[in-house]
Structures are given as C-alpha cells and as structure tokens.
Amino acid sequence: MQKQIICVSLMLWLSTLPCLAQQFPTDGIYLKHYDRKECLARVEAQIEKMKKAMLTMPSGQHDQFLNSHSRDRYRTGLPITPNQRQRVYAPKPPSQPNSAENTLRMMARFDAMRRSCR
C-alpha cells in the first residue's frame, strides 16, 4: 500500500514539473527587452555622472578668457592677483580642446555606450 502511495505521488509530482517549467515565446522577448531597458537605465545614469564631471572641467576657451582678462586688468592698471600676474607674464596654454570638439567627442562616446546595450 505504501509503495502505491509513493508511486502515485511521484507520478503526480513528475507530471506537474513540465507545467512549471513551460516558457512561452513571449517570455524570451520580454526578458530580452527588460534586460536592454535595465542596461540603458544604468548607462544613462553613468552618462549623467560623466556629463556633470565634464561640464565642471575648465575648457580651453575658459583659459583663453582668463588670459585676456588678466592682460586687460594689467593694461588698465587695475589691481591683479598673483595668479593673474602669472598669466600676464606667462599665459597658460589651453589645457583642454575647444568645447565644440569636446562636445562632439562626448556625444560619440555616449552613443557608443548606448549602442553597447543592444
């Protein structure tokens, strides 16, 4: 009697396993779409951090402005700080490329990051 109960319970248990493991064709599409959206969300958060960091960096145009501002203050006889005096006698060359070039480079990099999620 006990063997029959075990056999019946095993048959019932094994017959329910395929139902639990059944996967519909749309499930794969949903999982793929969900993974892509999750990846894009992570990449967009990364891009926002990178944009903030890059926007706070001084650009080459800013260095040129500081150089010309220091020269103008020196020529007009206004008081200047030691840092401005240093810029008058030895102008600091632009450390970063032009902001337009930098923006194009950033956009290309961000597009590559977004494409990596596909």
PDB file of C-alpha atoms in Angstrom:
ATOM      1  CA  MET A   1       0.000   0.000   0.000  1.00  0.00           C
ATOM      2  CA  GLN A   2       2.774   2.378   0.921  1.00  0.00           C
ATOM      3  CA  LYS A   3       4.586   1.688  -2.371  1.00  0.00           C
ATOM      4  CA  GLN A   4       1.432   2.536  -4.296  1.00  0.00           C
ATOM      5  CA  ILE A   5       1.049   5.869  -2.483  1.00  0.00           C
ATOM      6  CA  ILE A   6       4.680   6.731  -3.201  1.00  0.00           C
ATOM      7  CA  CYS A   7       4.297   5.772  -6.870  1.00  0.00           C
ATOM      8  CA  VAL A   8       1.113   7.823  -7.271  1.00  0.00           C
ATOM      9  CA  SER A   9       2.627  10.843  -5.530  1.00  0.00           C
ATOM     10  CA  LEU A  10       5.756  10.585  -7.716  1.00  0.00           C
ATOM     11  CA  MET A  11       3.634  10.374 -10.852  1.00  0.00           C
ATOM     12  CA  LEU A  12       1.629  13.436  -9.841  1.00  0.00           C
ATOM     13  CA  TRP A  13       4.760  15.372  -8.887  1.00  0.00           C
ATOM     14  CA  LEU A  14       6.576  14.483 -12.137  1.00  0.00           C
ATOM     15  CA  SER A  15       3.532  15.356 -14.229  1.00  0.00           C
ATOM     16  CA  THR A  16       3.425  18.890 -12.768  1.00  0.00           C
ATOM     17  CA  LEU A  17       7.113  19.654 -13.443  1.00  0.00           C
ATOM     18  CA  PRO A  18       6.731  20.333 -17.193  1.00  0.00           C
ATOM     19  CA  CYS A  19       3.867  22.740 -16.457  1.00  0.00           C
ATOM     20  CA  LEU A  20       6.046  24.702 -14.054  1.00  0.00           C
ATOM     21  CA  ALA A  21       8.945  24.841 -16.483  1.00  0.00           C
ATOM     22  CA  GLN A  22       6.872  25.839 -19.501  1.00  0.00           C
ATOM     23  CA  GLN A  23       8.071  29.022 -21.163  1.00  0.00           C
ATOM     24  CA  PHE A  24       6.028  30.940 -23.665  1.00  0.00           C
ATOM     25  CA  PRO A  25       7.652  32.512 -26.751  1.00  0.00           C
ATOM     26  CA  THR A  26       6.795  35.991 -25.487  1.00  0.00           C
ATOM     27  CA  ASP A  27       8.695  35.393 -22.245  1.00  0.00           C
ATOM     28  CA  GLY A  28      12.021  35.444 -24.052  1.00  0.00           C
ATOM     29  CA  ILE A  29      11.127  38.678 -25.833  1.00  0.00           C
ATOM     30  CA  TYR A  30      10.054  40.259 -22.542  1.00  0.00           C
ATOM     31  CA  LEU A  31      13.235  39.200 -20.753  1.00  0.00           C
ATOM     32  CA  LYS A  32      15.421  40.492 -23.583  1.00  0.00           C
ATOM     33  CA  HIS A  33      13.531  43.806 -23.628  1.00  0.00           C
ATOM     34  CA  TYR A  34      13.729  44.077 -19.819  1.00  0.00           C
ATOM     35  CA  ASP A  35      17.494  43.427 -19.828  1.00  0.00           C
ATOM     36  CA  ARG A  36      18.007  46.098 -22.501  1.00  0.00           C
ATOM     37  CA  LYS A  37      15.942  48.659 -20.584  1.00  0.00           C
ATOM     38  CA  GLU A  38      17.824  47.874 -17.395  1.00  0.00           C
ATOM     39  CA  CYS A  39      21.156  48.265 -19.210  1.00  0.00           C
ATOM     40  CA  LEU A  40      20.039  51.561 -20.753  1.00  0.00           C
ATOM     41  CA  ALA A  41      18.982  52.881 -17.345  1.00  0.00           C
ATOM     42  CA  ARG A  42      22.421  52.066 -15.914  1.00  0.00           C
ATOM     43  CA  VAL A  43      24.183  53.638 -18.906  1.00  0.00           C
ATOM     44  CA  GLU A  44      22.060  56.803 -18.704  1.00  0.00           C
ATOM     45  CA  ALA A  45      22.937  57.170 -15.017  1.00  0.00           C
ATOM     46  CA  GLN A  46      26.616  56.760 -15.921  1.00  0.00           C
ATOM     47  CA  ILE A  47      26.285  59.332 -18.702  1.00  0.00           C
ATOM     48  CA  GLU A  48      24.715  61.867 -16.328  1.00  0.00           C
ATOM     49  CA  LYS A  49      27.648  61.478 -13.927  1.00  0.00           C
ATOM     50  CA  MET A  50      30.134  61.869 -16.779  1.00  0.00           C
ATOM     51  CA  LYS A  51      28.336  64.961 -18.115  1.00  0.00           C
ATOM     52  CA  LYS A  52      28.464  66.637 -14.713  1.00  0.00           C
ATOM     53  CA  ALA A  53      32.159  65.851 -14.379  1.00  0.00           C
ATOM     54  CA  MET A  54      32.973  67.068 -17.895  1.00  0.00           C
ATOM     55  CA  LEU A  55      30.921  70.245 -17.583  1.00  0.00           C
ATOM     56  CA  THR A  56      32.776  71.299 -14.439  1.00  0.00           C
ATOM     57  CA  MET A  57      36.175  70.883 -16.099  1.00  0.00           C
ATOM     58  CA  PRO A  58      37.693  74.123 -17.400  1.00  0.00           C
ATOM     59  CA  SER A  59      37.745  74.358 -21.174  1.00  0.00           C
ATOM     60  CA  GLY A  60      40.349  75.821 -23.479  1.00  0.00           C
ATOM     61  CA  GLN A  61      38.056  78.766 -24.134  1.00  0.00           C
ATOM     62  CA  HIS A  62      37.915  79.472 -20.403  1.00  0.00           C
ATOM     63  CA  ASP A  63      41.722  79.532 -20.214  1.00  0.00           C
ATOM     64  CA  GLN A  64      41.816  81.986 -23.126  1.00  0.00           C
ATOM     65  CA  PHE A  65      39.252  84.179 -21.382  1.00  0.00           C
ATOM     66  CA  LEU A  66      41.267  84.193 -18.145  1.00  0.00           C
ATOM     67  CA  ASN A  67      44.433  85.092 -20.075  1.00  0.00           C
ATOM     68  CA  SER A  68      42.771  88.009 -21.869  1.00  0.00           C
ATOM     69  CA  HIS A  69      41.042  89.172 -18.681  1.00  0.00           C
ATOM     70  CA  SER A  70      44.369  89.236 -16.829  1.00  0.00           C
ATOM     71  CA  ARG A  71      46.020  91.182 -19.682  1.00  0.00           C
ATOM     72  CA  ASP A  72      43.184  93.718 -19.741  1.00  0.00           C
ATOM     73  CA  ARG A  73      43.355  94.288 -15.986  1.00  0.00           C
ATOM     74  CA  TYR A  74      47.143  94.727 -16.210  1.00  0.00           C
ATOM     75  CA  ARG A  75      46.918  97.201 -19.120  1.00  0.00           C
ATOM     76  CA  THR A  76      44.271  99.340 -17.428  1.00  0.00           C
ATOM     77  CA  GLY A  77      46.234  99.466 -14.177  1.00  0.00           C
ATOM     78  CA  LEU A  78      43.660  97.659 -12.054  1.00  0.00           C
ATOM     79  CA  PRO A  79      44.993  95.596  -9.147  1.00  0.00           C
ATOM     80  CA  ILE A  80      45.657  91.978 -10.091  1.00  0.00           C
ATOM     81  CA  THR A  81      46.192  88.836  -8.061  1.00  0.00           C
ATOM     82  CA  PRO A  82      49.419  86.826  -8.145  1.00  0.00           C
ATOM     83  CA  ASN A  83      47.716  84.208 -10.306  1.00  0.00           C
ATOM     84  CA  GLN A  84      46.622  86.892 -12.791  1.00  0.00           C
ATOM     85  CA  ARG A  85      50.135  88.364 -12.773  1.00  0.00           C
ATOM     86  CA  GLN A  86      51.497  84.932 -13.646  1.00  0.00           C
ATOM     87  CA  ARG A  87      49.016  84.720 -16.548  1.00  0.00           C
ATOM     88  CA  VAL A  88      50.126  88.150 -17.819  1.00  0.00           C
ATOM     89  CA  TYR A  89      53.816  87.248 -17.973  1.00  0.00           C
ATOM     90  CA  ALA A  90      53.399  83.598 -18.989  1.00  0.00           C
ATOM     91  CA  PRO A  91      49.917  82.937 -20.437  1.00  0.00           C
ATOM     92  CA  LYS A  92      48.665  79.481 -19.639  1.00  0.00           C
ATOM     93  CA  PRO A  93      48.101  77.447 -22.824  1.00  0.00           C
ATOM     94  CA  PRO A  94      44.654  75.880 -23.167  1.00  0.00           C
ATOM     95  CA  SER A  95      44.729  72.533 -21.384  1.00  0.00           C
ATOM     96  CA  GLN A  96      41.515  71.201 -22.899  1.00  0.00           C
ATOM     97  CA  PRO A  97      40.457  71.235 -26.558  1.00  0.00           C
ATOM     98  CA  ASN A  98      37.786  73.533 -27.886  1.00  0.00           C
ATOM     99  CA  SER A  99      34.427  72.968 -26.205  1.00  0.00           C
ATOM    100  CA  ALA A 100      32.722  72.203 -29.546  1.00  0.00           C
ATOM    101  CA  GLU A 101      35.276  69.468 -30.291  1.00  0.00           C
ATOM    102  CA  ASN A 102      34.949  68.181 -26.746  1.00  0.00           C
ATOM    103  CA  THR A 103      31.148  68.064 -27.077  1.00  0.00           C
ATOM    104  CA  LEU A 104      31.358  66.074 -30.320  1.00  0.00           C
ATOM    105  CA  ARG A 105      33.784  63.644 -28.708  1.00  0.00           C
ATOM    106  CA  MET A 106      31.492  63.275 -25.676  1.00  0.00           C
ATOM    107  CA  MET A 107      28.425  62.649 -27.842  1.00  0.00           C
ATOM    108  CA  ALA A 108      30.223  59.957 -29.854  1.00  0.00           C
ATOM    109  CA  ARG A 109      31.339  58.275 -26.643  1.00  0.00           C
ATOM    110  CA  PHE A 110      27.814  58.380 -25.180  1.00  0.00           C
ATOM    111  CA  ASP A 111      26.332  56.918 -28.377  1.00  0.00           C
ATOM    112  CA  ALA A 112      28.825  54.056 -28.235  1.00  0.00           C
ATOM    113  CA  MET A 113      27.842  53.397 -24.622  1.00  0.00           C
ATOM    114  CA  ARG A 114      24.142  53.336 -25.548  1.00  0.00           C
ATOM    115  CA  ARG A 115      24.778  51.001 -28.508  1.00  0.00           C
ATOM    116  CA  SER A 116      26.540  48.524 -26.230  1.00  0.00           C
ATOM    117  CA  CYS A 117      23.141  47.707 -24.666  1.00  0.00           C
ATOM    118  CA  ARG A 118      21.605  46.329 -27.862  1.00  0.00           C
TER     119      ARG A 118
END
